[in-house]
Amino acid sequence: MYITCLDLEGVLVPEIWIAFSEVSGIPELRRTTRDEPDYDKLMKWRIGILKEHGLGLKEIQDVIRKIEPLPGAKKFLDELRSFTQVIIVSDTFTEFATPLMEKLGWPTLFCNSLEVAPDGEITGYKMRTEKSKLSTVRALQSIGFETIASGDSYNDLDMILNSKAGFLFRSTDKIKQDYPQLPAFEEYDELMAAIKKAMND
């Protein structure tokens, strides 16, 4: 049996932090896991910038509610879920993701959670488990599933490289150059065809 594990941001929806950067006018917040492989370093840096500007969870959620899935993402996900189990494995947070999950038809999401003060200040974050993407595919494999994985960023590489089949989707030129062995796709129909082929091989 197969389970397909997909990243969320950059694959099915726009990057939340980039969208918030544009609305807030804080260019530093454009930095994502495409640019910074160390997630803990990235999140602590983001939380520091939010504190510096007096911004909290509410301001980010207001932006997220206006974000729409990437064109074709829901159709792709609906078709994929018609023939295989799908789990979205993301380093985003429950407090961010709920409006996006509604727009995608409530797929299964494994993600993390934020630590938020009573006044809405984001004070920290809690990872679901260490190396959450790698831990997820290994756990699924330990109970009899073959995993197929796709994502766009440095933090997706563990689950992609440790799955039966793994694909880059709309990734950066740097990541594609560093991992030439990984098939890289730009369109949903290409990714769909690759997943179907992997399941039949």
C-alpha positions as YAML, in Angstrom:
chain: A
units: angstrom
residues:
- id: 1
  name: MET
  ca: [0.00, 0.00, 0.00]
- id: 2
  name: TYR
  ca: [1.11, 3.51, -0.80]
- id: 3
  name: ILE
  ca: [0.82, 6.84, 0.98]
- id: 4
  name: THR
  ca: [1.83, 10.01, -0.82]
- id: 5
  name: CYS
  ca: [3.39, 12.67, 1.44]
- id: 6
  name: LEU
  ca: [3.24, 16.21, 0.10]
- id: 7
  name: ASP
  ca: [4.69, 19.45, 1.37]
- id: 8
  name: LEU
  ca: [2.16, 22.28, 1.68]
- id: 9
  name: GLU
  ca: [3.71, 25.69, 1.05]
- id: 10
  name: GLY
  ca: [5.14, 26.14, -2.42]
- id: 11
  name: VAL
  ca: [3.48, 22.89, -3.56]
- id: 12
  name: LEU
  ca: [-0.25, 23.41, -2.89]
- id: 13
  name: VAL
  ca: [-0.49, 26.94, -1.49]
- id: 14
  name: PRO
  ca: [1.71, 30.05, -1.73]
- id: 15
  name: GLU
  ca: [4.40, 30.57, 0.89]
- id: 16
  name: ILE
  ca: [2.63, 32.05, 3.93]
- id: 17
  name: TRP
  ca: [5.64, 34.03, 5.15]
- id: 18
  name: ILE
  ca: [6.22, 35.57, 1.71]
- id: 19
  name: ALA
  ca: [2.55, 36.63, 1.53]
- id: 20
  name: PHE
  ca: [2.82, 38.14, 5.01]
- id: 21
  name: SER
  ca: [6.07, 39.86, 4.08]
- id: 22
  name: GLU
  ca: [4.35, 41.57, 1.14]
- id: 23
  name: VAL
  ca: [1.35, 42.73, 3.19]
- id: 24
  name: SER
  ca: [3.40, 43.85, 6.21]
- id: 25
  name: GLY
  ca: [6.11, 45.51, 4.12]
- id: 26
  name: ILE
  ca: [8.88, 43.61, 5.95]
- id: 27
  name: PRO
  ca: [11.14, 42.19, 3.22]
- id: 28
  name: GLU
  ca: [13.24, 40.12, 5.67]
- id: 29
  name: LEU
  ca: [10.25, 37.82, 6.22]
- id: 30
  name: ARG
  ca: [10.51, 36.59, 2.63]
- id: 31
  name: ARG
  ca: [13.21, 34.18, 3.79]
- id: 32
  name: THR
  ca: [11.92, 30.58, 3.81]
- id: 33
  name: THR
  ca: [13.19, 27.00, 4.03]
- id: 34
  name: ARG
  ca: [14.12, 27.35, 0.36]
- id: 35
  name: ASP
  ca: [16.84, 29.74, 1.55]
- id: 36
  name: GLU
  ca: [17.64, 28.56, 5.09]
- id: 37
  name: PRO
  ca: [18.10, 24.82, 5.74]
- id: 38
  name: ASP
  ca: [18.13, 25.27, 9.55]
- id: 39
  name: TYR
  ca: [14.45, 25.49, 10.49]
- id: 40
  name: ASP
  ca: [15.03, 26.32, 14.16]
- id: 41
  name: LYS
  ca: [17.32, 29.19, 13.22]
- id: 42
  name: LEU
  ca: [14.78, 30.45, 10.67]
- id: 43
  name: MET
  ca: [11.82, 30.36, 13.08]
- id: 44
  name: LYS
  ca: [13.69, 32.06, 15.94]
- id: 45
  name: TRP
  ca: [14.74, 34.78, 13.50]
- id: 46
  name: ARG
  ca: [11.15, 35.23, 12.28]
- id: 47
  name: ILE
  ca: [9.77, 35.42, 15.83]
- id: 48
  name: GLY
  ca: [12.38, 38.08, 16.63]
- id: 49
  name: ILE
  ca: [11.31, 40.19, 13.63]
- id: 50
  name: LEU
  ca: [7.62, 39.88, 14.57]
- id: 51
  name: LYS
  ca: [8.40, 41.03, 18.13]
- id: 52
  name: GLU
  ca: [10.48, 43.93, 16.84]
- id: 53
  name: HIS
  ca: [7.53, 45.15, 14.72]
- id: 54
  name: GLY
  ca: [4.83, 44.42, 17.32]
- id: 55
  name: LEU
  ca: [3.09, 41.86, 15.10]
- id: 56
  name: GLY
  ca: [1.38, 38.71, 16.33]
- id: 57
  name: LEU
  ca: [-0.78, 35.77, 15.36]
- id: 58
  name: LYS
  ca: [-3.87, 37.80, 14.48]
- id: 59
  name: GLU
  ca: [-2.05, 39.86, 11.85]
- id: 60
  name: ILE
  ca: [-0.68, 36.72, 10.20]
- id: 61
  name: GLN
  ca: [-4.06, 34.94, 10.32]
- id: 62
  name: ASP
  ca: [-5.73, 37.96, 8.67]
- id: 63
  name: VAL
  ca: [-3.35, 37.55, 5.72]
- id: 64
  name: ILE
  ca: [-3.74, 33.75, 5.58]
- id: 65
  name: ARG
  ca: [-7.53, 34.01, 5.30]
- id: 66
  name: LYS
  ca: [-7.05, 35.83, 1.98]
- id: 67
  name: ILE
  ca: [-4.59, 33.29, 0.53]
- id: 68
  name: GLU
  ca: [-5.98, 30.94, -2.14]
- id: 69
  name: PRO
  ca: [-4.48, 27.56, -3.11]
- id: 70
  name: LEU
  ca: [-2.15, 27.63, -6.11]
- id: 71
  name: PRO
  ca: [-4.00, 27.35, -9.44]
- id: 72
  name: GLY
  ca: [-4.84, 23.69, -10.09]
- id: 73
  name: ALA
  ca: [-3.81, 22.54, -6.59]
- id: 74
  name: LYS
  ca: [-7.24, 21.44, -5.35]
- id: 75
  name: LYS
  ca: [-8.02, 19.59, -8.57]
- id: 76
  name: PHE
  ca: [-4.64, 17.84, -8.36]
- id: 77
  name: LEU
  ca: [-5.20, 16.90, -4.73]
- id: 78
  name: ASP
  ca: [-8.74, 15.65, -5.36]
- id: 79
  name: GLU
  ca: [-7.57, 13.41, -8.21]
- id: 80
  name: LEU
  ca: [-4.59, 12.14, -6.22]
- id: 81
  name: ARG
  ca: [-6.81, 11.27, -3.24]
- id: 82
  name: SER
  ca: [-9.12, 9.29, -5.56]
- id: 83
  name: PHE
  ca: [-6.49, 6.55, -6.01]
- id: 84
  name: THR
  ca: [-4.04, 6.84, -3.10]
- id: 85
  name: GLN
  ca: [-3.92, 7.96, 0.51]
- id: 86
  name: VAL
  ca: [-2.39, 11.42, 0.89]
- id: 87
  name: ILE
  ca: [-0.91, 13.14, 3.93]
- id: 88
  name: ILE
  ca: [0.29, 16.74, 3.83]
- id: 89
  name: VAL
  ca: [3.46, 16.83, 5.91]
- id: 90
  name: SER
  ca: [4.33, 20.43, 6.63]
- id: 91
  name: ASP
  ca: [6.49, 22.51, 8.95]
- id: 92
  name: THR
  ca: [3.69, 25.07, 9.14]
- id: 93
  name: PHE
  ca: [1.46, 25.39, 12.21]
- id: 94
  name: THR
  ca: [-2.10, 24.39, 13.04]
- id: 95
  name: GLU
  ca: [-2.81, 28.05, 13.87]
- id: 96
  name: PHE
  ca: [-1.85, 29.02, 10.30]
- id: 97
  name: ALA
  ca: [-3.14, 26.12, 8.25]
- id: 98
  name: THR
  ca: [-6.83, 25.68, 9.08]
- id: 99
  name: PRO
  ca: [-8.27, 28.20, 6.55]
- id: 100
  name: LEU
  ca: [-6.07, 26.69, 3.83]
- id: 101
  name: MET
  ca: [-7.16, 23.13, 4.66]
- id: 102
  name: GLU
  ca: [-10.78, 24.20, 4.26]
- id: 103
  name: LYS
  ca: [-10.05, 25.57, 0.78]
- id: 104
  name: LEU
  ca: [-8.27, 22.31, -0.14]
- id: 105
  name: GLY
  ca: [-11.18, 20.10, 0.97]
- id: 106
  name: TRP
  ca: [-9.84, 19.14, 4.43]
- id: 107
  name: PRO
  ca: [-6.97, 16.79, 3.52]
- id: 108
  name: THR
  ca: [-5.04, 15.12, 6.36]
- id: 109
  name: LEU
  ca: [-2.35, 17.46, 7.69]
- id: 110
  name: PHE
  ca: [0.59, 16.67, 9.96]
- id: 111
  name: CYS
  ca: [2.19, 19.91, 11.15]
- id: 112
  name: ASN
  ca: [3.44, 21.78, 14.22]
- id: 113
  name: SER
  ca: [2.00, 24.26, 16.72]
- id: 114
  name: LEU
  ca: [2.80, 27.75, 17.92]
- id: 115
  name: GLU
  ca: [3.29, 29.03, 21.45]
- id: 116
  name: VAL
  ca: [1.17, 32.18, 21.70]
- id: 117
  name: ALA
  ca: [0.90, 34.62, 24.63]
- id: 118
  name: PRO
  ca: [-2.55, 35.85, 25.79]
- id: 119
  name: ASP
  ca: [-1.98, 39.11, 23.88]
- id: 120
  name: GLY
  ca: [-1.38, 37.21, 20.63]
- id: 121
  name: GLU
  ca: [2.40, 37.54, 20.58]
- id: 122
  name: ILE
  ca: [4.08, 34.46, 19.08]
- id: 123
  name: THR
  ca: [6.63, 33.48, 21.71]
- id: 124
  name: GLY
  ca: [7.85, 30.15, 20.33]
- id: 125
  name: TYR
  ca: [6.87, 27.00, 18.51]
- id: 126
  name: LYS
  ca: [6.58, 23.30, 19.21]
- id: 127
  name: MET
  ca: [7.64, 20.71, 16.65]
- id: 128
  name: ARG
  ca: [5.37, 17.67, 16.44]
- id: 129
  name: THR
  ca: [8.43, 15.46, 16.55]
- id: 130
  name: GLU
  ca: [12.14, 15.78, 15.82]
- id: 131
  name: LYS
  ca: [12.92, 15.76, 12.07]
- id: 132
  name: SER
  ca: [9.17, 15.61, 11.52]
- id: 133
  name: LYS
  ca: [9.17, 14.88, 7.80]
- id: 134
  name: LEU
  ca: [11.73, 12.09, 8.00]
- id: 135
  name: SER
  ca: [10.09, 10.69, 11.16]
- id: 136
  name: THR
  ca: [6.71, 10.63, 9.39]
- id: 137
  name: VAL
  ca: [7.82, 8.62, 6.36]
- id: 138
  name: ARG
  ca: [9.82, 6.21, 8.53]
- id: 139
  name: ALA
  ca: [6.83, 5.68, 10.84]
- id: 140
  name: LEU
  ca: [4.54, 5.02, 7.88]
- id: 141
  name: GLN
  ca: [7.06, 2.57, 6.44]
- id: 142
  name: SER
  ca: [7.28, 0.79, 9.81]
- id: 143
  name: ILE
  ca: [3.56, -0.03, 9.66]
- id: 144
  name: GLY
  ca: [3.65, -1.43, 6.15]
- id: 145
  name: PHE
  ca: [3.26, 1.51, 3.80]
- id: 146
  name: GLU
  ca: [5.45, 2.47, 0.87]
- id: 147
  name: THR
  ca: [5.86, 6.26, 0.73]
- id: 148
  name: ILE
  ca: [6.06, 8.58, -2.24]
- id: 149
  name: ALA
  ca: [7.05, 12.15, -1.38]
- id: 150
  name: SER
  ca: [7.25, 15.54, -3.03]
- id: 151
  name: GLY
  ca: [8.27, 19.01, -1.91]
- id: 152
  name: ASP
  ca: [10.18, 22.10, -2.91]
- id: 153
  name: SER
  ca: [12.53, 23.01, -0.04]
- id: 154
  name: TYR
  ca: [15.56, 21.89, 1.95]
- id: 155
  name: ASN
  ca: [13.33, 20.66, 4.77]
- id: 156
  name: ASP
  ca: [11.55, 18.27, 2.35]
- id: 157
  name: LEU
  ca: [14.71, 16.47, 1.24]
- id: 158
  name: ASP
  ca: [14.75, 13.90, 4.06]
- id: 159
  name: MET
  ca: [11.27, 12.61, 3.27]
- id: 160
  name: ILE
  ca: [11.93, 12.70, -0.49]
- id: 161
  name: LEU
  ca: [15.27, 10.88, -0.31]
- id: 162
  name: ASN
  ca: [13.97, 8.25, 2.13]
- id: 163
  name: SER
  ca: [10.81, 7.33, 0.20]
- id: 164
  name: LYS
  ca: [10.39, 4.64, -2.44]
- id: 165
  name: ALA
  ca: [10.01, 7.49, -4.94]
- id: 166
  name: GLY
  ca: [10.60, 11.19, -4.38]
- id: 167
  name: PHE
  ca: [10.17, 14.27, -6.51]
- id: 168
  name: LEU
  ca: [11.04, 17.95, -6.37]
- id: 169
  name: PHE
  ca: [8.16, 20.24, -7.30]
- id: 170
  name: ARG
  ca: [8.69, 23.89, -8.26]
- id: 171
  name: SER
  ca: [11.95, 23.89, -6.35]
- id: 172
  name: THR
  ca: [14.89, 26.28, -6.61]
- id: 173
  name: ASP
  ca: [17.65, 26.01, -9.19]
- id: 174
  name: LYS
  ca: [20.15, 25.55, -6.33]
- id: 175
  name: ILE
  ca: [18.33, 22.55, -4.84]
- id: 176
  name: LYS
  ca: [17.86, 21.01, -8.31]
- id: 177
  name: GLN
  ca: [21.58, 21.43, -9.01]
- id: 178
  name: ASP
  ca: [22.54, 19.97, -5.63]
- id: 179
  name: TYR
  ca: [20.26, 16.93, -6.06]
- id: 180
  name: PRO
  ca: [20.39, 16.11, -9.78]
- id: 181
  name: GLN
  ca: [19.27, 12.53, -9.06]
- id: 182
  name: LEU
  ca: [15.81, 13.76, -8.04]
- id: 183
  name: PRO
  ca: [13.25, 14.22, -10.82]
- id: 184
  name: ALA
  ca: [12.03, 17.82, -10.77]
- id: 185
  name: PHE
  ca: [8.65, 18.97, -12.07]
- id: 186
  name: GLU
  ca: [6.92, 22.30, -12.57]
- id: 187
  name: GLU
  ca: [3.37, 21.21, -13.43]
- id: 188
  name: TYR
  ca: [0.80, 19.17, -11.53]
- id: 189
  name: ASP
  ca: [0.09, 16.83, -14.43]
- id: 190
  name: GLU
  ca: [3.81, 15.92, -14.60]
- id: 191
  name: LEU
  ca: [3.88, 15.19, -10.87]
- id: 192
  name: MET
  ca: [0.67, 13.17, -11.10]
- id: 193
  name: ALA
  ca: [2.08, 11.05, -13.91]
- id: 194
  name: ALA
  ca: [5.30, 10.45, -11.95]
- id: 195
  name: ILE
  ca: [3.37, 9.36, -8.83]
- id: 196
  name: LYS
  ca: [1.19, 6.98, -10.85]
- id: 197
  name: LYS
  ca: [4.27, 5.50, -12.54]
- id: 198
  name: ALA
  ca: [6.02, 5.03, -9.18]
- id: 199
  name: MET
  ca: [2.99, 3.16, -7.82]
- id: 200
  name: ASN
  ca: [2.97, 0.83, -10.82]
- id: 201
  name: ASP
  ca: [6.71, 0.10, -10.95]
...
